[in-house]
Amino acid sequence: MKIAEIKPGKVEIQGFIENLRDKKNMQFVVIRDLSGKIQITVVKSEKPEIAEIFSHATLESTVKVVGEAVANEFVKLGGIEIIPDYVELTSKAEALPIGPESFIDQRLDYRWLDLRQEKNQLLFQVQTTMTNALREFLLNKDFIEIHTPKLIPTASESGSEVFEVKYFDRKAYLAQSPQFYKQMAMASGFERIFECGPVFRAEKSHTKKHATEFTGFDIEFSYINSFEDVMKLEEEMLTYMLQKIKEKHGEKIKEVYGVEVIVPTLPFPKMKLQDIYKELEERYNFTVPDEEKVDLTTEAEKLCEQLAKDKFNHEFLFVTDYGPEKRAFYHMRKNGILQGYDLIWKGIEITSGAQREHRYEIIKQQAKEKGLDKDVEFYLEFFKYGMPTHGGFGLGLDRIIMLLLNISTIKESMFIFRGPDRLNP
Ligand code: AMO
């Protein structure tokens, strides 16, 4: 039975030993499971065999306890304690090599122990609600969930930042994104799809927001008129997700992380890249050389948090009108303007999205301009036999949870972090 469900009467529980006070005549042992904590009280003279077991037990060992739960107003933990009839030490723990105050890299070495902390367990409960809410939102709109291969024949998207793997007597690559296959689903007439799965990036970045493997939540849908349709779906989806998280975990998040979950207002503010640079200069005296203005620099991205707040009283900001130089070849362009966007939340990019170029001759030409036409030959085939207008976006889930809970690095928002220097545990 779960500890949180204990009521006076016969009980059987299992959990970790959180605390153990071995007094002259009594023992007070606190047992913890995911749902809560409870005190076990042993009168040594009455239960010498149980007292013997606890006298050799160590903190974080696991135990099974059978006994009688009784109300006791002097017990701080919920006014209830267990008087045990039977105790079994199911595993004995060695002294723990880390604590909550250890450095992050030490904690990551022993991630399974680090995850025992309440705040980490909450994080994954919130993440579960998050993906569930995203799914629910999309399923209500008749989206189909797909699972695309992660072993792919050619380097995807940009050609760089891709992991090469030995595939029998030839080379394969780990997918940098499900991009090609989610677009293939449009050619298959699936109309609306999503995928939640691993994404691999061979980037040697040591920043708070980069991992070499992360979880992507990707969406693609057909018969759109512009990338505005894509932004609209995304803002509605994120609002729904934050609403669900607030309902279910808002109070706990505030208590454990000190963060207020804010359900955003619709529509999200939108700004053109060039207008952002103009306002950043006017408002905060921030400038970058003109040649860098084809993309949002990391510093400018950070300042977008302030800008979104000051100008729109919002946490989110859609950035549009990027130049084609820095962007993927599959984005549609109109008069040289990219029909795509990034979404910035609290000063960090969480999404890229776009209307895609669906016309065979044009997409082929755009791939050629980036020197990718040979690499993506198989993908270009998808466009030859009828391809609906379509668009979509990709969300980085680990970044979203990091920003939601105001965690200082993505290393702590992933179950297991993978970076340039980390392939363990
Ligand atoms: P992009 O490359 O912008 O777009 O990736 C989409 C989102 O994934 C997250 N992300 C990362 N998270 C952790 N570590 C990384 N190294 C990392 N790189 C990216 C970000 C980012 O916004 N195919 C397009 C999406 C599309 O157009 O549908 C793509 O992959 O949150």
Tab-separated table of C-alpha atoms and ligand atoms in Angstrom:
chain	number	residue	atom	x	y	z
A	1	MET	CA	0.000	0.000	0.000
A	2	LYS	CA	1.064	3.588	-0.622
A	3	ILE	CA	2.227	5.429	2.485
A	4	ALA	CA	-0.048	8.393	1.733
A	5	GLU	CA	-3.063	6.082	1.876
A	6	ILE	CA	-2.350	4.698	5.359
A	7	LYS	CA	-5.248	4.848	7.817
A	8	PRO	CA	-5.461	3.301	11.298
A	9	GLY	CA	-5.590	-0.498	11.010
A	10	LYS	CA	-3.495	-3.319	9.516
A	11	VAL	CA	-0.930	-2.146	6.948
A	12	GLU	CA	1.875	-3.475	4.770
A	13	ILE	CA	4.289	-1.022	3.200
A	14	GLN	CA	7.666	-0.967	1.468
A	15	GLY	CA	10.036	1.965	1.103
A	16	PHE	CA	13.432	3.535	1.772
A	17	ILE	CA	14.693	4.281	5.283
A	18	GLU	CA	14.780	8.063	5.379
A	19	ASN	CA	15.711	8.507	9.025
A	20	LEU	CA	16.571	6.232	11.941
A	21	ARG	CA	16.858	7.190	15.611
A	22	ASP	CA	18.050	4.311	17.762
A	23	LYS	CA	17.404	5.291	21.416
A	24	LYS	CA	18.019	3.281	24.556
A	25	ASN	CA	14.526	1.791	24.768
A	26	MET	CA	12.900	2.857	21.535
A	27	GLN	CA	13.550	3.133	17.811
A	28	PHE	CA	11.943	5.713	15.540
A	29	VAL	CA	12.337	4.927	11.846
A	30	VAL	CA	10.969	7.080	9.030
A	31	ILE	CA	10.095	5.175	5.861
A	32	ARG	CA	9.578	6.968	2.547
A	33	ASP	CA	7.914	5.968	-0.685
A	34	LEU	CA	6.969	8.166	-3.646
A	35	SER	CA	3.709	9.192	-2.008
A	36	GLY	CA	4.973	10.218	1.439
A	37	LYS	CA	6.664	9.330	4.743
A	38	ILE	CA	5.615	7.491	7.878
A	39	GLN	CA	7.124	6.780	11.287
A	40	ILE	CA	7.667	3.241	12.533
A	41	THR	CA	7.875	3.053	16.328
A	42	VAL	CA	9.584	0.097	18.002
A	43	VAL	CA	9.584	-0.561	21.746
A	44	LYS	CA	12.765	-2.622	21.998
A	45	SER	CA	11.712	-4.782	24.948
A	46	GLU	CA	8.487	-5.768	23.184
A	47	LYS	CA	9.956	-6.515	19.727
A	48	PRO	CA	13.601	-7.534	20.216
A	49	GLU	CA	13.895	-9.290	16.796
A	50	ILE	CA	12.657	-6.137	14.959
A	51	ALA	CA	14.890	-3.897	17.073
A	52	GLU	CA	17.819	-6.122	16.054
A	53	ILE	CA	17.047	-5.613	12.327
A	54	PHE	CA	16.807	-1.824	12.622
A	55	SER	CA	19.944	-1.642	14.760
A	56	HIS	CA	21.908	-2.942	11.731
A	57	ALA	CA	19.989	-1.044	9.065
A	58	THR	CA	21.494	1.924	7.218
A	59	LEU	CA	19.851	5.022	5.756
A	60	GLU	CA	18.407	4.525	2.264
A	61	SER	CA	18.147	0.758	2.730
A	62	THR	CA	14.795	-0.646	1.630
A	63	VAL	CA	12.409	-2.397	4.002
A	64	LYS	CA	9.091	-4.133	4.118
A	65	VAL	CA	6.988	-3.429	7.208
A	66	VAL	CA	3.788	-5.166	8.293
A	67	GLY	CA	1.976	-3.855	11.360
A	68	GLU	CA	-0.758	-1.772	12.889
A	69	ALA	CA	-1.136	1.898	12.000
A	70	VAL	CA	-2.328	3.884	15.002
A	71	ALA	CA	-3.193	7.519	15.510
A	72	ASN	CA	-0.806	9.350	17.840
A	73	GLU	CA	-1.064	13.109	18.202
A	74	PHE	CA	2.599	13.377	19.279
A	75	VAL	CA	3.878	12.041	15.946
A	76	LYS	CA	4.791	14.991	13.739
A	77	LEU	CA	4.417	13.055	10.480
A	78	GLY	CA	0.660	13.177	9.956
A	79	GLY	CA	-0.240	12.153	13.528
A	80	ILE	CA	0.029	8.467	12.710
A	81	GLU	CA	2.651	5.771	13.337
A	82	ILE	CA	3.092	2.097	12.591
A	83	ILE	CA	3.669	-0.412	15.378
A	84	PRO	CA	5.384	-3.211	13.429
A	85	ASP	CA	4.743	-6.960	13.751
A	86	TYR	CA	7.111	-7.942	10.973
A	87	VAL	CA	10.086	-6.161	9.372
A	88	GLU	CA	12.264	-7.367	6.535
A	89	LEU	CA	15.347	-5.544	5.290
A	90	THR	CA	14.909	-6.108	1.546
A	91	SER	CA	18.217	-4.450	0.602
A	92	LYS	CA	20.974	-2.808	2.598
A	93	ALA	CA	22.428	0.491	1.360
A	94	GLU	CA	26.083	1.488	1.543
A	95	ALA	CA	26.890	5.026	2.663
A	96	LEU	CA	25.662	7.399	-0.067
A	97	PRO	CA	28.412	8.965	-2.222
A	98	ILE	CA	26.399	12.144	-2.899
A	99	GLY	CA	23.921	14.454	-1.238
A	100	PRO	CA	21.602	17.179	-2.528
A	101	GLU	CA	24.380	19.730	-2.023
A	102	SER	CA	26.996	17.852	-4.121
A	103	PHE	CA	28.159	19.396	-7.418
A	104	ILE	CA	25.948	18.685	-10.383
A	105	ASP	CA	28.486	16.475	-12.200
A	106	GLN	CA	28.949	14.299	-9.129
A	107	ARG	CA	25.206	14.053	-8.759
A	108	LEU	CA	24.891	13.031	-12.416
A	109	ASP	CA	27.401	10.209	-11.848
A	110	TYR	CA	24.907	8.806	-9.357
A	111	ARG	CA	21.784	10.061	-11.073
A	112	TRP	CA	19.579	7.277	-9.700
A	113	LEU	CA	20.321	8.497	-6.182
A	114	ASP	CA	19.955	12.140	-7.155
A	115	LEU	CA	16.516	11.336	-8.552
A	116	ARG	CA	15.368	10.206	-5.096
A	117	GLN	CA	15.091	13.873	-4.115
A	118	GLU	CA	11.515	15.082	-3.847
A	119	LYS	CA	12.066	17.938	-6.286
A	120	ASN	CA	13.330	15.544	-8.939
A	121	GLN	CA	10.455	13.160	-8.473
A	122	LEU	CA	8.072	16.083	-8.840
A	123	LEU	CA	9.836	17.134	-12.039
A	124	PHE	CA	9.031	13.834	-13.715
A	125	GLN	CA	5.462	13.871	-12.484
A	126	VAL	CA	5.114	17.322	-14.053
A	127	GLN	CA	6.750	16.091	-17.249
A	128	THR	CA	4.268	13.229	-17.404
A	129	THR	CA	1.379	15.681	-17.124
A	130	MET	CA	3.064	17.800	-19.775
A	131	THR	CA	3.354	15.129	-22.477
A	132	ASN	CA	-0.043	13.800	-21.552
A	133	ALA	CA	-1.604	17.261	-22.000
A	134	LEU	CA	0.127	17.735	-25.352
A	135	ARG	CA	-1.141	14.347	-26.533
A	136	GLU	CA	-4.629	15.026	-25.252
A	137	PHE	CA	-4.763	18.378	-27.040
A	138	LEU	CA	-3.649	16.863	-30.332
A	139	LEU	CA	-5.787	13.730	-30.118
A	140	ASN	CA	-8.826	15.967	-29.579
A	141	LYS	CA	-7.934	17.507	-32.932
A	142	ASP	CA	-7.623	14.140	-34.682
A	143	PHE	CA	-3.837	14.051	-34.903
A	144	ILE	CA	-2.204	10.668	-35.532
A	145	GLU	CA	0.809	9.624	-33.479
A	146	ILE	CA	3.715	8.185	-35.461
A	147	HIS	CA	7.145	6.726	-34.630
A	148	THR	CA	9.830	7.468	-37.173
A	149	PRO	CA	13.201	5.710	-37.517
A	150	LYS	CA	16.176	7.109	-35.672
A	151	LEU	CA	18.654	5.232	-37.868
A	152	ILE	CA	18.663	7.063	-41.150
A	153	PRO	CA	20.554	6.632	-44.424
A	154	THR	CA	21.826	10.187	-44.855
A	155	ALA	CA	22.681	13.119	-42.656
A	156	SER	CA	19.401	14.979	-42.107
A	157	GLU	CA	18.557	18.680	-42.155
A	158	SER	CA	21.791	20.615	-42.113
A	159	GLY	CA	24.344	17.919	-42.866
A	160	SER	CA	26.477	18.885	-39.875
A	161	GLU	CA	25.961	18.043	-36.198
A	162	VAL	CA	25.055	14.463	-36.984
A	163	PHE	CA	26.292	11.273	-35.320
A	164	GLU	CA	27.611	8.635	-37.668
A	165	VAL	CA	27.117	4.982	-36.745
A	166	LYS	CA	28.420	1.761	-38.265
A	167	TYR	CA	25.517	-0.036	-39.901
A	168	PHE	CA	26.820	-3.478	-40.937
A	169	ASP	CA	29.109	-2.708	-43.887
A	170	ARG	CA	27.897	0.828	-44.469
A	171	LYS	CA	27.325	4.076	-42.605
A	172	ALA	CA	24.104	5.277	-41.039
A	173	TYR	CA	23.286	8.373	-39.024
A	174	LEU	CA	21.247	9.132	-35.929
A	175	ALA	CA	18.269	11.332	-36.777
A	176	GLN	CA	18.742	14.996	-35.905
A	177	SER	CA	14.991	15.408	-36.060
A	178	PRO	CA	12.012	13.493	-37.474
A	179	GLN	CA	11.677	16.289	-40.034
A	180	PHE	CA	11.872	14.230	-43.226
A	181	TYR	CA	9.507	11.542	-42.040
A	182	LYS	CA	6.934	13.846	-40.555
A	183	GLN	CA	6.775	15.519	-43.947
A	184	MET	CA	6.572	12.097	-45.587
A	185	ALA	CA	3.427	11.500	-43.517
A	186	MET	CA	1.934	14.560	-45.232
A	187	ALA	CA	2.701	12.995	-48.630
A	188	SER	CA	0.968	9.870	-47.286
A	189	GLY	CA	-2.213	11.862	-46.690
A	190	PHE	CA	-2.066	11.540	-42.883
A	191	GLU	CA	-2.928	15.270	-42.639
A	192	ARG	CA	-2.067	15.725	-38.945
A	193	ILE	CA	0.664	13.905	-37.089
A	194	PHE	CA	2.878	14.181	-34.058
A	195	GLU	CA	5.770	12.299	-32.585
A	196	CYS	CA	7.444	12.351	-29.188
A	197	GLY	CA	10.877	10.788	-29.417
A	198	PRO	CA	14.654	11.036	-29.147
A	199	VAL	CA	16.609	13.570	-31.164
A	200	PHE	CA	20.393	13.432	-31.596
A	201	ARG	CA	22.734	16.383	-32.143
A	202	ALA	CA	26.514	16.041	-32.426
A	203	GLU	CA	27.032	19.536	-31.032
A	204	LYS	CA	30.026	20.221	-28.819
A	205	SER	CA	28.103	22.841	-26.864
A	206	HIS	CA	28.606	23.202	-23.137
A	207	THR	CA	25.674	25.457	-22.348
A	208	LYS	CA	22.705	25.279	-20.027
A	209	LYS	CA	20.378	24.515	-22.959
A	210	HIS	CA	22.238	21.984	-25.107
A	211	ALA	CA	22.265	18.198	-24.908
A	212	THR	CA	23.489	15.721	-27.508
A	213	GLU	CA	20.360	13.627	-27.086
A	214	PHE	CA	17.044	15.113	-26.053
A	215	THR	CA	13.326	14.495	-26.368
A	216	GLY	CA	11.602	16.253	-29.213
A	217	PHE	CA	7.876	16.795	-29.532
A	218	ASP	CA	7.231	17.239	-33.238
A	219	ILE	CA	4.110	18.220	-35.095
A	220	GLU	CA	3.232	18.445	-38.774
A	221	PHE	CA	-0.103	19.189	-40.435
A	222	SER	CA	-1.539	19.696	-43.901
A	223	TYR	CA	-3.747	22.091	-45.835
A	224	ILE	CA	-2.561	25.297	-44.250
A	225	ASN	CA	-2.554	28.796	-45.697
A	226	SER	CA	0.500	30.202	-43.970
A	227	PHE	CA	2.874	29.755	-41.078
A	228	GLU	CA	0.429	31.847	-39.036
A	229	ASP	CA	-1.729	28.707	-38.892
A	230	VAL	CA	1.221	26.832	-37.407
A	231	MET	CA	1.873	29.483	-34.746
A	232	LYS	CA	-1.811	29.494	-33.834
A	233	LEU	CA	-1.878	25.760	-33.199
A	234	GLU	CA	1.276	25.979	-31.151
A	235	GLU	CA	0.149	28.813	-28.886
A	236	GLU	CA	-3.147	27.070	-28.210
A	237	MET	CA	-1.365	23.808	-27.467
A	238	LEU	CA	1.111	25.373	-25.032
A	239	THR	CA	-1.632	27.288	-23.253
A	240	TYR	CA	-3.612	24.083	-22.827
A	241	MET	CA	-0.514	22.324	-21.504
A	242	LEU	CA	0.306	25.046	-18.960
A	243	GLN	CA	-3.304	25.142	-17.831
A	244	LYS	CA	-3.223	21.391	-17.117
A	245	ILE	CA	0.109	21.638	-15.304
A	246	LYS	CA	-1.102	24.511	-13.180
A	247	GLU	CA	-4.292	22.669	-12.245
A	248	LYS	CA	-2.511	19.492	-11.249
A	249	HIS	CA	0.835	20.666	-9.848
A	250	GLY	CA	0.658	24.467	-9.488
A	251	GLU	CA	0.732	24.507	-5.710
A	252	LYS	CA	3.390	21.834	-5.335
A	253	ILE	CA	5.609	23.554	-7.930
A	254	LYS	CA	5.316	26.772	-5.963
A	255	GLU	CA	6.164	25.010	-2.718
A	256	VAL	CA	9.122	22.971	-4.021
A	257	TYR	CA	10.533	25.188	-6.795
A	258	GLY	CA	9.208	28.581	-5.699
A	259	VAL	CA	7.818	29.162	-9.182
A	260	GLU	CA	4.384	30.422	-10.163
A	261	VAL	CA	3.058	28.618	-13.253
A	262	ILE	CA	1.589	31.315	-15.492
A	263	VAL	CA	-1.072	30.350	-18.012
A	264	PRO	CA	-0.368	32.710	-20.930
A	265	THR	CA	-2.943	34.868	-22.689
A	266	LEU	CA	-3.769	34.341	-26.364
A	267	PRO	CA	-2.587	35.256	-28.911
A	268	PHE	CA	1.144	35.224	-28.102
A	269	PRO	CA	3.011	38.370	-29.165
A	270	LYS	CA	4.885	38.229	-32.479
A	271	MET	CA	7.779	40.339	-33.720
A	272	LYS	CA	9.923	40.443	-36.819
A	273	LEU	CA	13.606	39.773	-36.247
A	274	GLN	CA	14.668	43.200	-37.532
A	275	ASP	CA	12.120	44.979	-35.316
A	276	ILE	CA	13.493	43.120	-32.316
A	277	TYR	CA	16.992	44.412	-32.997
A	278	LYS	CA	15.593	47.920	-33.429
A	279	GLU	CA	13.734	47.794	-30.117
A	280	LEU	CA	16.590	46.161	-28.249
A	281	GLU	CA	18.736	49.108	-29.269
A	282	GLU	CA	16.127	51.740	-28.443
A	283	ARG	CA	15.071	50.232	-25.144
A	284	TYR	CA	18.233	48.675	-23.753
A	285	ASN	CA	21.025	50.174	-25.841
A	286	PHE	CA	21.860	46.703	-27.162
A	287	THR	CA	23.549	46.425	-30.550
A	288	VAL	CA	25.174	43.740	-32.693
A	289	PRO	CA	27.047	44.106	-35.997
A	290	ASP	CA	24.676	44.153	-39.015
A	291	GLU	CA	25.997	40.863	-40.406
A	292	GLU	CA	24.812	39.055	-37.251
A	293	LYS	CA	21.285	40.352	-37.613
A	294	VAL	CA	20.207	37.486	-39.926
A	295	ASP	CA	19.712	35.374	-36.812
A	296	LEU	CA	18.934	35.939	-33.136
A	297	THR	CA	22.217	35.949	-31.189
A	298	THR	CA	22.254	34.198	-27.808
A	299	GLU	CA	22.488	37.566	-26.069
A	300	ALA	CA	19.575	38.997	-28.057
A	301	GLU	CA	17.562	35.863	-27.360
A	302	LYS	CA	18.129	36.374	-23.642
A	303	LEU	CA	16.992	40.008	-23.848
A	304	CYS	CA	13.773	38.874	-25.526
A	305	GLU	CA	12.563	37.848	-22.091
A	306	GLN	CA	12.732	41.473	-20.924
A	307	LEU	CA	11.364	42.790	-24.194
A	308	ALA	CA	8.362	40.425	-24.152
A	309	LYS	CA	7.667	41.469	-20.581
A	310	ASP	CA	8.082	45.224	-21.066
A	311	LYS	CA	6.305	45.494	-24.402
A	312	PHE	CA	3.594	42.832	-24.117
A	313	ASN	CA	3.530	41.735	-20.467
A	314	HIS	CA	4.008	38.179	-21.740
A	315	GLU	CA	6.507	35.360	-21.184
A	316	PHE	CA	6.466	34.177	-24.795
A	317	LEU	CA	7.594	35.829	-28.008
A	318	PHE	CA	7.278	34.519	-31.569
A	319	VAL	CA	10.134	35.734	-33.736
A	320	THR	CA	9.478	35.829	-37.497
A	321	ASP	CA	11.066	37.070	-40.721
A	322	TYR	CA	14.457	35.424	-40.454
A	323	GLY	CA	16.750	35.614	-43.473
A	324	PRO	CA	17.059	32.328	-45.437
A	325	GLU	CA	20.858	32.136	-44.942
A	326	LYS	CA	20.698	30.692	-41.441
A	327	ARG	CA	17.607	28.575	-41.811
A	328	ALA	CA	16.745	25.099	-43.035
A	329	PHE	CA	16.272	24.561	-46.773
A	330	TYR	CA	12.777	23.096	-46.340
A	331	HIS	CA	11.218	26.315	-45.041
A	332	MET	CA	9.019	28.126	-47.543
A	333	ARG	CA	10.204	31.571	-48.625
A	334	LYS	CA	8.125	34.449	-49.905
A	335	ASN	CA	9.999	37.324	-51.531
A	336	GLY	CA	13.154	36.193	-49.779
A	337	ILE	CA	11.398	36.173	-46.384
A	338	LEU	CA	11.320	32.923	-44.508
A	339	GLN	CA	7.847	31.609	-43.734
A	340	GLY	CA	8.991	30.297	-40.403
A	341	TYR	CA	9.529	31.303	-36.810
A	342	ASP	CA	11.167	30.554	-33.505
A	343	LEU	CA	9.329	30.708	-30.224
A	344	ILE	CA	11.243	32.203	-27.309
A	345	TRP	CA	10.150	31.503	-23.736
A	346	LYS	CA	11.878	33.271	-20.832
A	347	GLY	CA	14.775	34.189	-23.128
A	348	ILE	CA	15.428	30.738	-24.607
A	349	GLU	CA	14.331	29.210	-27.914
A	350	ILE	CA	11.943	26.348	-27.340
A	351	THR	CA	10.650	25.799	-30.873
A	352	SER	CA	11.355	26.206	-34.548
A	353	GLY	CA	8.450	26.020	-36.927
A	354	ALA	CA	7.488	26.913	-40.465
A	355	GLN	CA	5.316	26.497	-43.452
A	356	ARG	CA	7.285	24.033	-45.576
A	357	GLU	CA	8.081	24.358	-49.245
A	358	HIS	CA	5.855	21.685	-50.790
A	359	ARG	CA	6.578	22.274	-54.495
A	360	TYR	CA	9.039	19.746	-55.897
A	361	GLU	CA	11.058	21.998	-58.209
A	362	ILE	CA	11.465	24.723	-55.587
A	363	ILE	CA	12.385	22.455	-52.677
A	364	LYS	CA	14.912	20.720	-54.936
A	365	GLN	CA	16.428	24.083	-55.815
A	366	GLN	CA	16.562	25.182	-52.151
A	367	ALA	CA	18.299	21.931	-51.168
A	368	LYS	CA	20.773	22.460	-54.002
A	369	GLU	CA	21.604	25.979	-52.815
A	370	LYS	CA	22.647	24.485	-49.458
A	371	GLY	CA	24.636	21.748	-51.208
A	372	LEU	CA	22.310	19.059	-49.832
A	373	ASP	CA	20.466	17.898	-52.949
A	374	LYS	CA	22.396	14.617	-53.237
A	375	ASP	CA	22.079	13.841	-49.527
A	376	VAL	CA	18.334	14.367	-49.474
A	377	GLU	CA	17.444	12.695	-52.756
A	378	PHE	CA	15.205	10.163	-50.996
A	379	TYR	CA	13.361	12.982	-49.226
A	380	LEU	CA	12.830	14.952	-52.435
A	381	GLU	CA	11.028	11.909	-53.859
A	382	PHE	CA	8.240	12.524	-51.311
A	383	PHE	CA	7.301	15.694	-53.202
A	384	LYS	CA	6.927	14.214	-56.679
A	385	TYR	CA	3.554	12.509	-56.535
A	386	GLY	CA	1.295	15.113	-54.967
A	387	MET	CA	2.170	16.906	-51.742
A	388	PRO	CA	-0.341	18.946	-49.716
A	389	THR	CA	0.574	22.377	-48.383
A	390	HIS	CA	1.835	21.795	-44.859
A	391	GLY	CA	3.761	23.096	-41.902
A	392	GLY	CA	4.778	22.169	-38.408
A	393	PHE	CA	7.142	22.693	-35.535
A	394	GLY	CA	9.477	20.933	-33.143
A	395	LEU	CA	9.553	21.512	-29.391
A	396	GLY	CA	12.458	20.668	-27.102
A	397	LEU	CA	10.762	19.067	-24.101
A	398	ASP	CA	13.786	19.172	-21.802
A	399	ARG	CA	14.161	22.897	-22.364
A	400	ILE	CA	10.510	23.489	-21.600
A	401	ILE	CA	10.661	21.669	-18.278
A	402	MET	CA	13.884	23.507	-17.396
A	403	LEU	CA	12.215	26.867	-18.061
A	404	LEU	CA	8.943	25.933	-16.414
A	405	LEU	CA	10.615	25.021	-13.122
A	406	ASN	CA	13.345	27.637	-13.368
A	407	ILE	CA	16.114	25.022	-13.222
A	408	SER	CA	19.597	26.330	-13.933
A	409	THR	CA	20.648	23.713	-16.508
A	410	ILE	CA	19.157	21.155	-18.877
A	411	LYS	CA	21.383	18.555	-17.178
A	412	GLU	CA	18.925	18.581	-14.296
A	413	SER	CA	15.771	18.559	-16.366
A	414	MET	CA	16.524	15.281	-18.156
A	415	PHE	CA	16.190	11.789	-16.730
A	416	ILE	CA	19.721	11.097	-17.938
A	417	PHE	CA	21.783	13.848	-19.521
A	418	ARG	CA	23.920	13.242	-22.592
A	419	GLY	CA	26.533	15.845	-23.489
A	420	PRO	CA	29.889	15.995	-25.281
A	421	ASP	CA	31.655	14.771	-22.116
A	422	ARG	CA	28.982	12.517	-20.706
A	423	LEU	CA	27.888	9.077	-21.797
A	424	ASN	CA	27.304	7.658	-18.301
A	425	PRO	CA	25.407	6.274	-16.477
B	1	AMO	P1	15.440	22.869	-34.158
B	1	AMO	O1	16.783	22.440	-34.618
B	1	AMO	O2	15.268	24.314	-33.863
B	1	AMO	O3	14.332	22.546	-35.262
B	1	AMO	O4	15.021	22.008	-32.908
B	1	AMO	C1	13.731	22.113	-32.346
B	1	AMO	C2	13.809	22.397	-30.860
B	1	AMO	O5	14.560	21.387	-30.194
B	1	AMO	C3	15.258	21.945	-29.096
B	1	AMO	N1	16.701	21.726	-29.246
B	1	AMO	C4	17.517	21.270	-28.285
B	1	AMO	N2	17.283	20.894	-27.012
B	1	AMO	C5	18.313	20.438	-26.292
B	1	AMO	N3	19.576	20.313	-26.763
B	1	AMO	C6	19.863	20.660	-28.033
B	1	AMO	N4	21.118	20.502	-28.503
B	1	AMO	C7	18.818	21.170	-28.859
B	1	AMO	N5	18.741	21.585	-30.141
B	1	AMO	C8	17.457	21.920	-30.347
B	1	AMO	C9	14.938	23.413	-29.061
B	1	AMO	C10	14.530	23.679	-30.484
B	1	AMO	O6	13.703	24.788	-30.611
B	1	AMO	N6	13.054	20.158	-37.666
B	1	AMO	C11	13.045	21.396	-36.936
B	1	AMO	C12	11.713	21.649	-36.281
B	1	AMO	C13	10.606	21.966	-37.285
B	1	AMO	O7	10.760	22.894	-38.088
B	1	AMO	O8	9.572	21.293	-37.225
B	1	AMO	C14	14.145	21.350	-35.879
B	1	AMO	O9	14.704	20.324	-35.576
B	1	AMO	O10	13.863	23.602	-28.160
